[in-house]
Short mmCIF file of C-alpha atoms and ligand atoms in Angstrom, two decimals:
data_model
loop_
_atom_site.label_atom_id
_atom_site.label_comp_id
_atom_site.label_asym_id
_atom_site.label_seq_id
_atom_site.Cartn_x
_atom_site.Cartn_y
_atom_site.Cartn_z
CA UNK A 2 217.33 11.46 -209.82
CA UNK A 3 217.60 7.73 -209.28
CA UNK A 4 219.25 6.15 -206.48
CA UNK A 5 219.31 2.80 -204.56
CA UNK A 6 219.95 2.65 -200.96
CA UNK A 7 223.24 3.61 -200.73
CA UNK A 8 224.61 4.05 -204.15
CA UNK A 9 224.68 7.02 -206.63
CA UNK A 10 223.25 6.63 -209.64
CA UNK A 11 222.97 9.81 -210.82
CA UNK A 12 224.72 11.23 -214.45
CA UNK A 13 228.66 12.40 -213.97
CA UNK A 14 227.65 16.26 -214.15
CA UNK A 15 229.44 18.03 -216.70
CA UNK A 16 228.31 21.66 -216.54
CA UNK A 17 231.76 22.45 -218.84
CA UNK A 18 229.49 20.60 -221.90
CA UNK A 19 228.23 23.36 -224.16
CA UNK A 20 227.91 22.99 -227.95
CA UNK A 21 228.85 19.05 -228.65
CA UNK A 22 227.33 16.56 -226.94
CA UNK A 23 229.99 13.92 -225.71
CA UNK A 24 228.26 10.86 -224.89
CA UNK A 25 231.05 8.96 -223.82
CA UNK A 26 231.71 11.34 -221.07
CA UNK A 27 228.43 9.52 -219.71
CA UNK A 28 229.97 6.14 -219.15
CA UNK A 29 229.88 5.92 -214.75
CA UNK A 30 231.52 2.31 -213.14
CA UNK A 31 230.01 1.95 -210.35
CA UNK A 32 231.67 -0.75 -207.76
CA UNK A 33 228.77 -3.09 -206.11
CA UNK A 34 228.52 -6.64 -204.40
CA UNK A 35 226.71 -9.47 -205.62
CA UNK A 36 225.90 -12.30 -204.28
CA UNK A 37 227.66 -15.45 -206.05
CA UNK A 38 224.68 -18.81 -205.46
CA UNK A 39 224.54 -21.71 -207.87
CA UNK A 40 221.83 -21.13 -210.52
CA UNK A 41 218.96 -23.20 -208.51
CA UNK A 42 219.18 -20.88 -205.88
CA UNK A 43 218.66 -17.27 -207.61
CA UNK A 44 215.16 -17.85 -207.08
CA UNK A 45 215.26 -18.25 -203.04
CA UNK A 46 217.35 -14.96 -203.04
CA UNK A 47 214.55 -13.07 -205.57
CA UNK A 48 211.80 -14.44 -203.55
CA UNK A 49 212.41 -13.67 -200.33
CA UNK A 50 210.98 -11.32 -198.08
CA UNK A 51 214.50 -11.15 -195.94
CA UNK A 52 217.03 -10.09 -199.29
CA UNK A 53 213.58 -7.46 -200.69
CA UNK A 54 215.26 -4.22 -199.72
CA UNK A 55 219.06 -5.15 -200.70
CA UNK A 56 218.32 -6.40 -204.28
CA UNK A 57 219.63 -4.45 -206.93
CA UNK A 58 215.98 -3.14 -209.02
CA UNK A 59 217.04 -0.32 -211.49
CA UNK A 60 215.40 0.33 -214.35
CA UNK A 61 217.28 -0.81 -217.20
CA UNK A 62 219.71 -3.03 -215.77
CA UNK A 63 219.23 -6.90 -215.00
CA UNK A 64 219.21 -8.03 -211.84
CA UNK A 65 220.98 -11.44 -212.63
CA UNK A 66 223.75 -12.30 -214.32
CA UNK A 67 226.19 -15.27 -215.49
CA UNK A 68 229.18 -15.88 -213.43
CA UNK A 69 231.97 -15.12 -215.93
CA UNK A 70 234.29 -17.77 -214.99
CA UNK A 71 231.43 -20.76 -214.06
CA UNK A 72 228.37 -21.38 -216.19
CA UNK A 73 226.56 -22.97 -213.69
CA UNK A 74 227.05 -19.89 -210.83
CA UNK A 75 224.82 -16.42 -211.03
CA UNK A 76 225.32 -13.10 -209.89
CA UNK A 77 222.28 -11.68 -208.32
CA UNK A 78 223.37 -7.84 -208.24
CA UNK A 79 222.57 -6.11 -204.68
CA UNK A 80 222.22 -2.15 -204.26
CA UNK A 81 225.40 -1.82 -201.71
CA UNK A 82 228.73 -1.30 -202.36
CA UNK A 83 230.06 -2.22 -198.96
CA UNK A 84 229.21 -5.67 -197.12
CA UNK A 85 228.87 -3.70 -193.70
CA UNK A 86 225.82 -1.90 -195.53
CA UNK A 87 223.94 -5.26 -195.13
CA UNK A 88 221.75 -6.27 -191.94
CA UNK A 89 223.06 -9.60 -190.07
CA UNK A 90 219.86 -10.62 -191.37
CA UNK A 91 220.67 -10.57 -195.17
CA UNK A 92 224.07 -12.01 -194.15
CA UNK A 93 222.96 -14.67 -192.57
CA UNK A 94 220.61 -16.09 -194.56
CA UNK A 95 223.28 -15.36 -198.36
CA UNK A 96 225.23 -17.77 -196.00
CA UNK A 97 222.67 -20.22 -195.24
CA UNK A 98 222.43 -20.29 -199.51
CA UNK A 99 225.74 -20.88 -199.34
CA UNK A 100 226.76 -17.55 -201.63
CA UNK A 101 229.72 -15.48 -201.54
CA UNK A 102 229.83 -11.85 -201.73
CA UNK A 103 232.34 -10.76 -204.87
CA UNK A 104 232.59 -7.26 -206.25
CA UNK A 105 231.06 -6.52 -209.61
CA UNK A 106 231.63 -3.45 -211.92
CA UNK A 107 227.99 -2.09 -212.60
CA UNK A 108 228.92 -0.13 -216.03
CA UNK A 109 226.42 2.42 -216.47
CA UNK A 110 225.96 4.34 -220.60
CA UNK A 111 224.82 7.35 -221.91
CA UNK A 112 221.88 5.44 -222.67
CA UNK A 113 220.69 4.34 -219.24
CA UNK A 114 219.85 7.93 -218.41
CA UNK A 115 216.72 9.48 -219.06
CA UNK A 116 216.70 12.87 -220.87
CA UNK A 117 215.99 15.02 -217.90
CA UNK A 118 218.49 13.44 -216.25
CA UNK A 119 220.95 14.41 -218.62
CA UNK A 120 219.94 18.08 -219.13
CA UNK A 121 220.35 18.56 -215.02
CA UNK A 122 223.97 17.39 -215.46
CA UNK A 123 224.75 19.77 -218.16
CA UNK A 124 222.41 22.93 -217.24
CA UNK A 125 223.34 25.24 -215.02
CA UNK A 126 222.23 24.60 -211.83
CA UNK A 127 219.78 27.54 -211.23
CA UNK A 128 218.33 26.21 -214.43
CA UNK A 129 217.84 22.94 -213.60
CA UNK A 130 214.56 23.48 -211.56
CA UNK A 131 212.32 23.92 -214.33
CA UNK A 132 213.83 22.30 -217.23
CA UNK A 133 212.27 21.38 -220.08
CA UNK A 134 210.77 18.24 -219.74
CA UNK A 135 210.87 15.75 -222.54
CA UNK A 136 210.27 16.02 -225.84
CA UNK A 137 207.15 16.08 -227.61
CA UNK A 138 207.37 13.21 -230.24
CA UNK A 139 205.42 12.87 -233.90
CA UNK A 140 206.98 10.18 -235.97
CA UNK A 141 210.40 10.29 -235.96
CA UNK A 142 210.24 13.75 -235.25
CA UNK A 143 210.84 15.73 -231.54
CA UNK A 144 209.81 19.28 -230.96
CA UNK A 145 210.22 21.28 -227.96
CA UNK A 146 209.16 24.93 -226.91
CA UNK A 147 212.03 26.29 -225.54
CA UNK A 148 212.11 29.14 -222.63
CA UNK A 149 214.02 31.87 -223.70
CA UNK A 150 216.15 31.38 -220.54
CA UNK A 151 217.12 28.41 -222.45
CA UNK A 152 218.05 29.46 -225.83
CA UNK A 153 221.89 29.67 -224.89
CA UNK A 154 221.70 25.75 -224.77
CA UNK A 155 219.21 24.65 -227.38
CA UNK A 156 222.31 23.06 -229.72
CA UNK A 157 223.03 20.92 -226.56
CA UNK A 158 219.31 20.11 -225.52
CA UNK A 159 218.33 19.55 -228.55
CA UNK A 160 221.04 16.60 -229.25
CA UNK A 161 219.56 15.03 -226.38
CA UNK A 162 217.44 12.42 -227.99
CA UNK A 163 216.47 8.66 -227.96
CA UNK A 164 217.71 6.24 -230.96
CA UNK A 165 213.76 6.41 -232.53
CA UNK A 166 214.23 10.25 -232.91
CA UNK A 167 216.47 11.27 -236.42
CA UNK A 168 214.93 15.55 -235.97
CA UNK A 169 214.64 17.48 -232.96
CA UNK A 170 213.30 20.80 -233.35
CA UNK A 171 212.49 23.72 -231.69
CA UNK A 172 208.91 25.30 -231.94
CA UNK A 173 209.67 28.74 -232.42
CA UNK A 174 207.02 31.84 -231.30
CA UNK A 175 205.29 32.52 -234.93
CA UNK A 176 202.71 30.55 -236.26
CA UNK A 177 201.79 30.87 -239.73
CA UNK A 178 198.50 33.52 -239.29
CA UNK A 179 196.63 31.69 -241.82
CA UNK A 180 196.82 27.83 -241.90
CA UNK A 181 198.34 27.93 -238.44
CA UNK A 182 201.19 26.04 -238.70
CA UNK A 183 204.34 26.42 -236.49
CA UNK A 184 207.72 28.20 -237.29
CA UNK A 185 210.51 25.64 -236.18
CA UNK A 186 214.17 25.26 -236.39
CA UNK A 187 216.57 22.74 -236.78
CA UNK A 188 217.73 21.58 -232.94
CA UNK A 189 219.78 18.54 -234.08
CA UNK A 190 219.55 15.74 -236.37
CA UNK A 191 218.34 15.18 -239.98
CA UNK A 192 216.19 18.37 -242.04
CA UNK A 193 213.64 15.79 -242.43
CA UNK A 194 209.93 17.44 -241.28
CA UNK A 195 207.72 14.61 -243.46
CA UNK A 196 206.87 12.31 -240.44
CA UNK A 197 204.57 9.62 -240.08
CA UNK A 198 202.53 9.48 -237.43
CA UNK A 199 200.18 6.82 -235.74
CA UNK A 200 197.04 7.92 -233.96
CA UNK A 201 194.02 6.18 -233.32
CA UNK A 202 194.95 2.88 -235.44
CA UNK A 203 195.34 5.43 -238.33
CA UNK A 204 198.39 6.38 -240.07
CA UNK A 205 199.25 10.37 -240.79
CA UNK A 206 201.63 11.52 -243.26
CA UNK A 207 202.38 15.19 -243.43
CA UNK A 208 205.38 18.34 -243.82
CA UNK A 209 205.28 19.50 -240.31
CA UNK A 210 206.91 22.46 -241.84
CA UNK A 211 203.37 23.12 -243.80
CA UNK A 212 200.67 21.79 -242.22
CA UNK A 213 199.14 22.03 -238.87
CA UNK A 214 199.27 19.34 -236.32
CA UNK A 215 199.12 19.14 -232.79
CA UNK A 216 199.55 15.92 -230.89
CA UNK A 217 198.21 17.30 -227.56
CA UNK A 218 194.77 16.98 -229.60
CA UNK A 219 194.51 13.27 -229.63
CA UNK A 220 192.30 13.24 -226.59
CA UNK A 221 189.74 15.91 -228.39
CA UNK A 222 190.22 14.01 -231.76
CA UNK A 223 188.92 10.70 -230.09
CA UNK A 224 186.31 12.49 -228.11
CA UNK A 225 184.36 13.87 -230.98
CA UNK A 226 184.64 10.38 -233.12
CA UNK A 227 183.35 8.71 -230.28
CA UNK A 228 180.32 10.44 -230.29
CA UNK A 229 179.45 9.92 -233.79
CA UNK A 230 177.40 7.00 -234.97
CA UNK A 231 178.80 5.01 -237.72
CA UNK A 232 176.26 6.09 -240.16
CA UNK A 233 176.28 9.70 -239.80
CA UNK A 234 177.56 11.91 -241.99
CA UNK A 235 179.87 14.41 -241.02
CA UNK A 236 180.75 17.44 -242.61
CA UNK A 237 184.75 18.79 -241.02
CA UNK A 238 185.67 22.65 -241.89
CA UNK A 239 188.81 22.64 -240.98
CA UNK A 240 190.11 19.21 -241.35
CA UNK A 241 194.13 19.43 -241.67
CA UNK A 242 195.46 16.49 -242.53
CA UNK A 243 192.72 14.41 -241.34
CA UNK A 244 192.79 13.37 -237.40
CA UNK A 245 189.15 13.65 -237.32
CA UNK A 246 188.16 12.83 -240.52
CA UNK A 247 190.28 9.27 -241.30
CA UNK A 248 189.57 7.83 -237.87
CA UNK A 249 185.37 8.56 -238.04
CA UNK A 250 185.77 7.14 -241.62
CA UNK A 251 187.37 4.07 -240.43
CA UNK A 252 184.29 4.06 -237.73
CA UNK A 253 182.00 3.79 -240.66
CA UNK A 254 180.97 7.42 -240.47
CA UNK A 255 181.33 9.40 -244.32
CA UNK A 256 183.32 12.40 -244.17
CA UNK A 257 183.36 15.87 -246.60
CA UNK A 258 186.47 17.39 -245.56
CA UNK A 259 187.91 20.43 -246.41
CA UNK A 260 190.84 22.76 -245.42
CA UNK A 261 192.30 26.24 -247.86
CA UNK A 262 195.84 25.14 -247.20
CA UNK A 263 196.59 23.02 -250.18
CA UNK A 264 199.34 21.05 -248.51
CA UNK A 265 196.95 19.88 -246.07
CA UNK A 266 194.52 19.07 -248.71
CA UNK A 267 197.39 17.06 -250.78
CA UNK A 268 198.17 14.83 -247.13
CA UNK A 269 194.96 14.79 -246.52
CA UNK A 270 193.90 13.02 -249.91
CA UNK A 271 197.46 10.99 -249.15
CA UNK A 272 195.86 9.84 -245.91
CA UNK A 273 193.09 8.52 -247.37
CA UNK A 274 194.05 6.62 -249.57
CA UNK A 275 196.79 4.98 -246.73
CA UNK A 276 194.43 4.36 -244.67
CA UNK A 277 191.73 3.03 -247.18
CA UNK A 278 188.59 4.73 -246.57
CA UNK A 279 188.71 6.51 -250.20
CA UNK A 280 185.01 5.67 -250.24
CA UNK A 281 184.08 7.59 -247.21
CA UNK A 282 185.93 10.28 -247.27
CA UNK A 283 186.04 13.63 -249.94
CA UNK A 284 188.30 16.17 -249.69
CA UNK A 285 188.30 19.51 -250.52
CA UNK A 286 190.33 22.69 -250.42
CA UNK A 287 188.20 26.45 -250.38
CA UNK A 288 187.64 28.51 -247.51
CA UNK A 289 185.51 27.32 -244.90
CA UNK A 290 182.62 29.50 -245.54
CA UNK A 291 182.12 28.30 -249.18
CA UNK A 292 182.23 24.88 -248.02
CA UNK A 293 179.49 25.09 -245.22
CA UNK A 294 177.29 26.84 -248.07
CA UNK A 295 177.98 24.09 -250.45
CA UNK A 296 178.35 20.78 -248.66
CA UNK A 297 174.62 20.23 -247.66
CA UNK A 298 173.75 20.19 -251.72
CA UNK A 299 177.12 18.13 -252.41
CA UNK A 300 175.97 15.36 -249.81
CA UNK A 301 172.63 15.26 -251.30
CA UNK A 302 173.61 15.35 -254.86
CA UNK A 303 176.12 12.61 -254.41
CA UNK A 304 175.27 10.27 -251.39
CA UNK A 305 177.45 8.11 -249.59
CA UNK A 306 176.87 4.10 -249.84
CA UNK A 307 174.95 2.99 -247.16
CA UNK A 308 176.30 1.75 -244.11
CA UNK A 309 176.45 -2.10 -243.83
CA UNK A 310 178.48 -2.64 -240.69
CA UNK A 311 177.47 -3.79 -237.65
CA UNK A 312 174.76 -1.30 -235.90
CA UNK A 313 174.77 0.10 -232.43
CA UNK A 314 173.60 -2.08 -229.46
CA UNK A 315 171.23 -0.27 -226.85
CA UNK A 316 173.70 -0.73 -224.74
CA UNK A 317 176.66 0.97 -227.08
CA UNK A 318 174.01 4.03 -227.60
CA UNK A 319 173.89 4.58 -223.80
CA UNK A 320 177.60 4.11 -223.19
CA UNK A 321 177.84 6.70 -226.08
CA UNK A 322 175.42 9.25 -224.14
CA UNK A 323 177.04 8.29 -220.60
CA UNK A 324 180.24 8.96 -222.26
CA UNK A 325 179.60 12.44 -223.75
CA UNK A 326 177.43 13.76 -220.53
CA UNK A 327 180.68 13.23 -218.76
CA UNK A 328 183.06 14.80 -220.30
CA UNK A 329 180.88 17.74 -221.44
CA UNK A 330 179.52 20.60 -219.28
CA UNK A 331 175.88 20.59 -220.12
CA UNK A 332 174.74 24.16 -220.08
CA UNK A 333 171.80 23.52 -217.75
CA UNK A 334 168.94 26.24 -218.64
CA UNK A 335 169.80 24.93 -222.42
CA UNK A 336 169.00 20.93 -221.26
CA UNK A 337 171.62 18.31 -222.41
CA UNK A 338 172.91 17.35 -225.84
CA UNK A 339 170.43 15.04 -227.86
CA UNK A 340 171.74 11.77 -229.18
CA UNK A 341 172.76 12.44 -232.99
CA UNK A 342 170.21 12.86 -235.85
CA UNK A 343 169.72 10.86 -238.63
CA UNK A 344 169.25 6.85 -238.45
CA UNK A 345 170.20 4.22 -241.09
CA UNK A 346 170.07 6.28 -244.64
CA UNK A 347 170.04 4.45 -247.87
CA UNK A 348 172.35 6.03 -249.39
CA UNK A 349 173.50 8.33 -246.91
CA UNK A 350 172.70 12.31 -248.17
CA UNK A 351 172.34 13.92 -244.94
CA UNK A 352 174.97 15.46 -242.45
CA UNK A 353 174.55 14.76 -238.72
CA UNK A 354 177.53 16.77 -237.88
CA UNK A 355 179.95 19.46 -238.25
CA UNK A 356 183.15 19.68 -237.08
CA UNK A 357 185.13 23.19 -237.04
CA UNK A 358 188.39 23.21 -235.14
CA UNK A 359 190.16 25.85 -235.64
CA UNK A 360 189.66 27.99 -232.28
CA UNK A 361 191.12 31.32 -233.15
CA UNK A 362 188.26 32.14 -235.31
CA UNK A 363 185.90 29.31 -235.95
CA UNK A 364 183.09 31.70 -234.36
CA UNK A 365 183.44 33.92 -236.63
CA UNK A 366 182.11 31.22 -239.91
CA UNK A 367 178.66 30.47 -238.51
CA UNK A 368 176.78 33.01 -239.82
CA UNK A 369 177.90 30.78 -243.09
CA UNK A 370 174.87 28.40 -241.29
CA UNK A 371 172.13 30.78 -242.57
CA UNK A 372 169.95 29.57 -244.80
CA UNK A 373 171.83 26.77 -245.54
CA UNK A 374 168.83 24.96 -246.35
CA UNK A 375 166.22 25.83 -248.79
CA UNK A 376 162.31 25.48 -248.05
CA UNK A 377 162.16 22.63 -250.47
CA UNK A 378 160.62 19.43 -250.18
CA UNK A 379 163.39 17.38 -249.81
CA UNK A 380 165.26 19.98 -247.23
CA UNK A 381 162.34 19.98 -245.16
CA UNK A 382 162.22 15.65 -245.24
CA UNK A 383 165.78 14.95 -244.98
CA UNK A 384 166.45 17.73 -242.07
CA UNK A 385 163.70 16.93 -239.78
CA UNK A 386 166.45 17.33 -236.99
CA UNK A 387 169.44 19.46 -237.59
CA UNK A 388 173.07 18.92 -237.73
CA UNK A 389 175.21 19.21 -234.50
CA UNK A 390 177.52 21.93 -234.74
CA UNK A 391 180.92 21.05 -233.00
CA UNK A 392 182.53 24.57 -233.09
CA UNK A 393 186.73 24.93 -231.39
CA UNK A 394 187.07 28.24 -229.44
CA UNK A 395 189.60 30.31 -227.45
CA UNK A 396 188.41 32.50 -224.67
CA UNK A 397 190.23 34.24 -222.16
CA UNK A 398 187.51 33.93 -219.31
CA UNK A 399 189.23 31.30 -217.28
CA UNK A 400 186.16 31.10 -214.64
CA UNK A 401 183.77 27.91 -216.23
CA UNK A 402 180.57 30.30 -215.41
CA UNK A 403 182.15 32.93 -217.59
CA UNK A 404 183.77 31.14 -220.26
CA UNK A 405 180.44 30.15 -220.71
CA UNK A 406 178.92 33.05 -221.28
CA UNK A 407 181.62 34.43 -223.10
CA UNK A 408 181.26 31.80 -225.73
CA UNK A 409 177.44 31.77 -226.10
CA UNK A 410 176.89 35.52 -226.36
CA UNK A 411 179.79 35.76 -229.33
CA UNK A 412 178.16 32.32 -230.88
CA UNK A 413 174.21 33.54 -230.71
CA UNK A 414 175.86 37.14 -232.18
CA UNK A 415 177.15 35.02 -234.81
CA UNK A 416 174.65 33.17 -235.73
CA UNK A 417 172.06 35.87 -235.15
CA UNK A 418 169.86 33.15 -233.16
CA UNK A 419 169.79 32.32 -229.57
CA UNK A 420 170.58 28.80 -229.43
CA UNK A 421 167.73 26.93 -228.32
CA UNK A 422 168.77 23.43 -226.65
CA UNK A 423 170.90 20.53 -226.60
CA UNK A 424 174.34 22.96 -226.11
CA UNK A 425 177.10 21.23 -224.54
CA UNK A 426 180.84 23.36 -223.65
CA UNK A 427 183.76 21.15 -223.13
CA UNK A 428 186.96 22.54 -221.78
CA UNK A 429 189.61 21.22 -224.35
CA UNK A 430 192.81 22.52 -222.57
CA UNK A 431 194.80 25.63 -221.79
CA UNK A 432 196.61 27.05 -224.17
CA UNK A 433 198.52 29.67 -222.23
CA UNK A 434 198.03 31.06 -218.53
CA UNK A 435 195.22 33.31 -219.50
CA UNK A 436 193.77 31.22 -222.39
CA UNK A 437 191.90 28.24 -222.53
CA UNK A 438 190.29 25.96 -225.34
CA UNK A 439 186.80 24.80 -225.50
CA UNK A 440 184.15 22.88 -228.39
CA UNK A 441 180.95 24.42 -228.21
CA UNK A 442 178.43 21.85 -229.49
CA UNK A 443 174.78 22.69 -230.12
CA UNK A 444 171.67 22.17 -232.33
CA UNK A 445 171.96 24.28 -235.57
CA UNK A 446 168.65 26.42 -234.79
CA UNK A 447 165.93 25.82 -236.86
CA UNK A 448 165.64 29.60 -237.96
CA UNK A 449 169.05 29.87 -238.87
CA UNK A 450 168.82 27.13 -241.13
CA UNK A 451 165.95 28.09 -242.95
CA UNK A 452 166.69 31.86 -242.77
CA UNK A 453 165.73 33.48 -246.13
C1 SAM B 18 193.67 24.29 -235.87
S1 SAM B 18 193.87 23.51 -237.41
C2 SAM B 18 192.92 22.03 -237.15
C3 SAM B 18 193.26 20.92 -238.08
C4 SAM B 18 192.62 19.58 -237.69
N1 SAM B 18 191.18 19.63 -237.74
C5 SAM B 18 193.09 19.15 -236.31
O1 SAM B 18 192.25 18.95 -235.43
O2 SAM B 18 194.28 18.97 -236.11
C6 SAM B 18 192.89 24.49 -238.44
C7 SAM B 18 192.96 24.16 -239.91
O3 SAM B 18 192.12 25.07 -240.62
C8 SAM B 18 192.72 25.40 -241.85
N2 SAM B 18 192.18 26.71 -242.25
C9 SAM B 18 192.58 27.93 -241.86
N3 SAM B 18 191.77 28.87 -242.39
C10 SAM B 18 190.84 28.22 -243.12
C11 SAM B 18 189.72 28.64 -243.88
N4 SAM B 18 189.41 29.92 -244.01
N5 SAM B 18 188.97 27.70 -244.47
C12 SAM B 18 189.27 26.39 -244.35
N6 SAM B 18 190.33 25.93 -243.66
C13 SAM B 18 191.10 26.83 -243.03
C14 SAM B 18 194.20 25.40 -241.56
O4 SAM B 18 194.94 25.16 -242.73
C15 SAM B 18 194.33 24.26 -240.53
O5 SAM B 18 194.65 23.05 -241.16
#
């Protein structure tokens, strides 16, 4: 709660509040001194070492105002309501400045207060302890997950908001089985769930009511673009709306993406055209496993334009590997993940990479990976070195050691191959307390490939 030496600052508490949300009953006067000096002299008081600990310095709130009743005279607020709360220091040297002490009314708003603030002056106390903090925000859009402890009060918390947010929502338990999308209901505010979203210099439009999207992925969206070059090609299974697709595309990289749910396909086409890569990126909509069967042949029968941006310094490639060796947890009797594959094509036909996010059963697709290529000439030329395979997983082995092996024994299973090198596992996050989130990325094996 905030609070200045001596003074209060805190919300009035109003525990009584339970459906509406009176802001008014917010407004707090608070009675403190200031010290009157001619407008030269503000800057001696802000300055100096002597006046540091009485100045007035909450967020918010300026420290210095106009005298009222004489344009040339300032009020340079101090945190005390009483002069005796002042060391004969202070005093001494406001009176060598020649200022006067006068009362001023600091008038505090509904708006000064942070959200949590507010929800501990209108919660019960016993559940003020852990309450939810803050909102979650996409677009114009706020969504919370909401203890059931809590439920009594969601009408309340959820008309806690800041003037940017017009719908605050409540995430509810179910998400859609299929295309993974959450359940939500209406908290407060308008029935508006098309938001538009920034992310990575790119713009997202989508129905959060029908599509998936999950802020708290930004960090694992702008890991795996960072490790593309801008000439690969990447192939994403299970693109959504686009948050890895659209930003590699406006990298340089070319992107076939594809996800079932149509509504994702229809924002996903939306986004590219908003964000103007419509000659980098395809989309799609069929099931994953059709598309990983098809896309090698679609790349190849209709190449990408070449890349003609700038290319990768030595120094960029290494900052690239650095960067990925990192964050990644190298599975050491595998060896490290291999820069990318393919350099400068003209046109670009071949993939470099495949993206699968979606954890609760991406595993469960790569057996799609066999015999994805055909003994032909041109297979064998063009896929000297194999695609990465970037595949999103759940496990419920919380130990790193055994997460591990968790995750490679139901991938190699999968893929009937053992994989051979270059595997990387990065923890994404945790999901719940016995669930975390990883990307496995390896070498597509040879074998599998090629298998008959
Ligand atoms: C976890 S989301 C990931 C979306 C996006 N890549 C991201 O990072 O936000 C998984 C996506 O896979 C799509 N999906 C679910 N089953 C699918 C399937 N069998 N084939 C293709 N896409 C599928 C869902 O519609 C959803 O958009």
């Amino acid at each position: 709660m905030a609070c200045t030496a001596t003074l209060d600052v805190s919300p009035p508490v109003h525990r009584w509040m339970d459906t509406a949300l009176q802001r008014d009953a917010f407004k707090k006067t608070i009675p403190i001194l200031a010290a009157k000096v001619s407008a030269s002299k503000t800057g001696s008081l802000l300055k100096s070492d002597i006046m540091k600990k009485s100045l007035m310095n909450l967020p918010k709130v300026r420290s210095v105002l106009r005298d009222p009743h004489d344009d040339l005279e300032r009020l340079v607020l101090l945190n005390v309501s009483e002069d005796d709360a002042l060391s004969p220091e202070v005093r001494n040297f406001l009176q060598e400045q020649s200022a006067t002490l006068v009362v001023h009314n600091l008038e505090l708003t509904y708006d000064y207060w942070t959200a949590d603030e507010i929800l501990h002056s209108i919660l019960p106390e016993e559940l003020c302890k852990g309450s939810p903090s803050g909102f979650a925000i996409t677009g114009h859009l706020a969504h919370m997950n909401l203890n059931k402890e809590y439920l009594p009060y969601k009408h309340i918390i959820g008309q806690i908001k800041n003037p940017m947010i017009k719908t605050v929502v409540n995430k509810l338990d179910s998400i859609d089985t299929k295309y993974r999308f959450f359940k939500m209901e209406l908290l407060a505010g308008e029935p508006n769930y098309v938001v538009e979203h920034h992310e990575s210099n790119c713009r997202f439009t989508f129905d959060f009511t029908h599509v998936y999207w999950n802020s708290r992925l930004h960090t694992e969206h702008d890991r795996l673009v960072q490790l593309f070059r801008p000439t690969d090609v990447i192939a994403d299974v299970f693109a959504g709306v686009g948050p890895f697709a659209i930003p590699a595309a406006k990298k340089g990289c070319a992107v076939l993406a594809n996800d079932l749910n149509p509504e994702s396909a229809r924002y996903l086409s939306q986004n590219i055209v908003d964000n103007k890569v419509t000659s980098l990126v395809r989309a799609s909509c069929e099931d994953g496993r059709d598309f990983i069967k098809k896309v090698i042949g679609r790349a190849r029968d209709h190449p990408f334009p070449t890349y003609t941006g700038p290319k990768l310094s030595k120094m960029q490639e290494k900052e690239r590997r650095k960067l990925q060796l990192a964050e990644s947890r190298p599975i050491a009797a595998l060896g490290l993940v291999d820069l990318p594959t393919v350099e400068n094509q003209s046109p670009r036909h071949t993939i470099s990479h495949f993206v699968m996010n979606l954890p609760d059963s991406a595993i469960d697709f790569l057996d799609a990976f066999r015999g994805i290529l055909s003994e032909s000439e041109w297979d064998f030329g063009n896929y000297a070195n194999m695609p990465m395979i970037h595949c999103h997983c759940f496990t419920r082995e919380l130990h790193p050691d055994r997460a591990e092996a968790d995750i490679i024994q139901r991938v190699e299973s999968k893929l009937g191959h053992k994989l051979e090198t270059e595997v990387t596992l990065h923890m994404v996050r945790s999901v719940a307390p016995n669930k975390d989130m990883y990307c496995i990325s390896f070498r597509l094996p040879r074998d599998v490939a090629f298998a008959q």
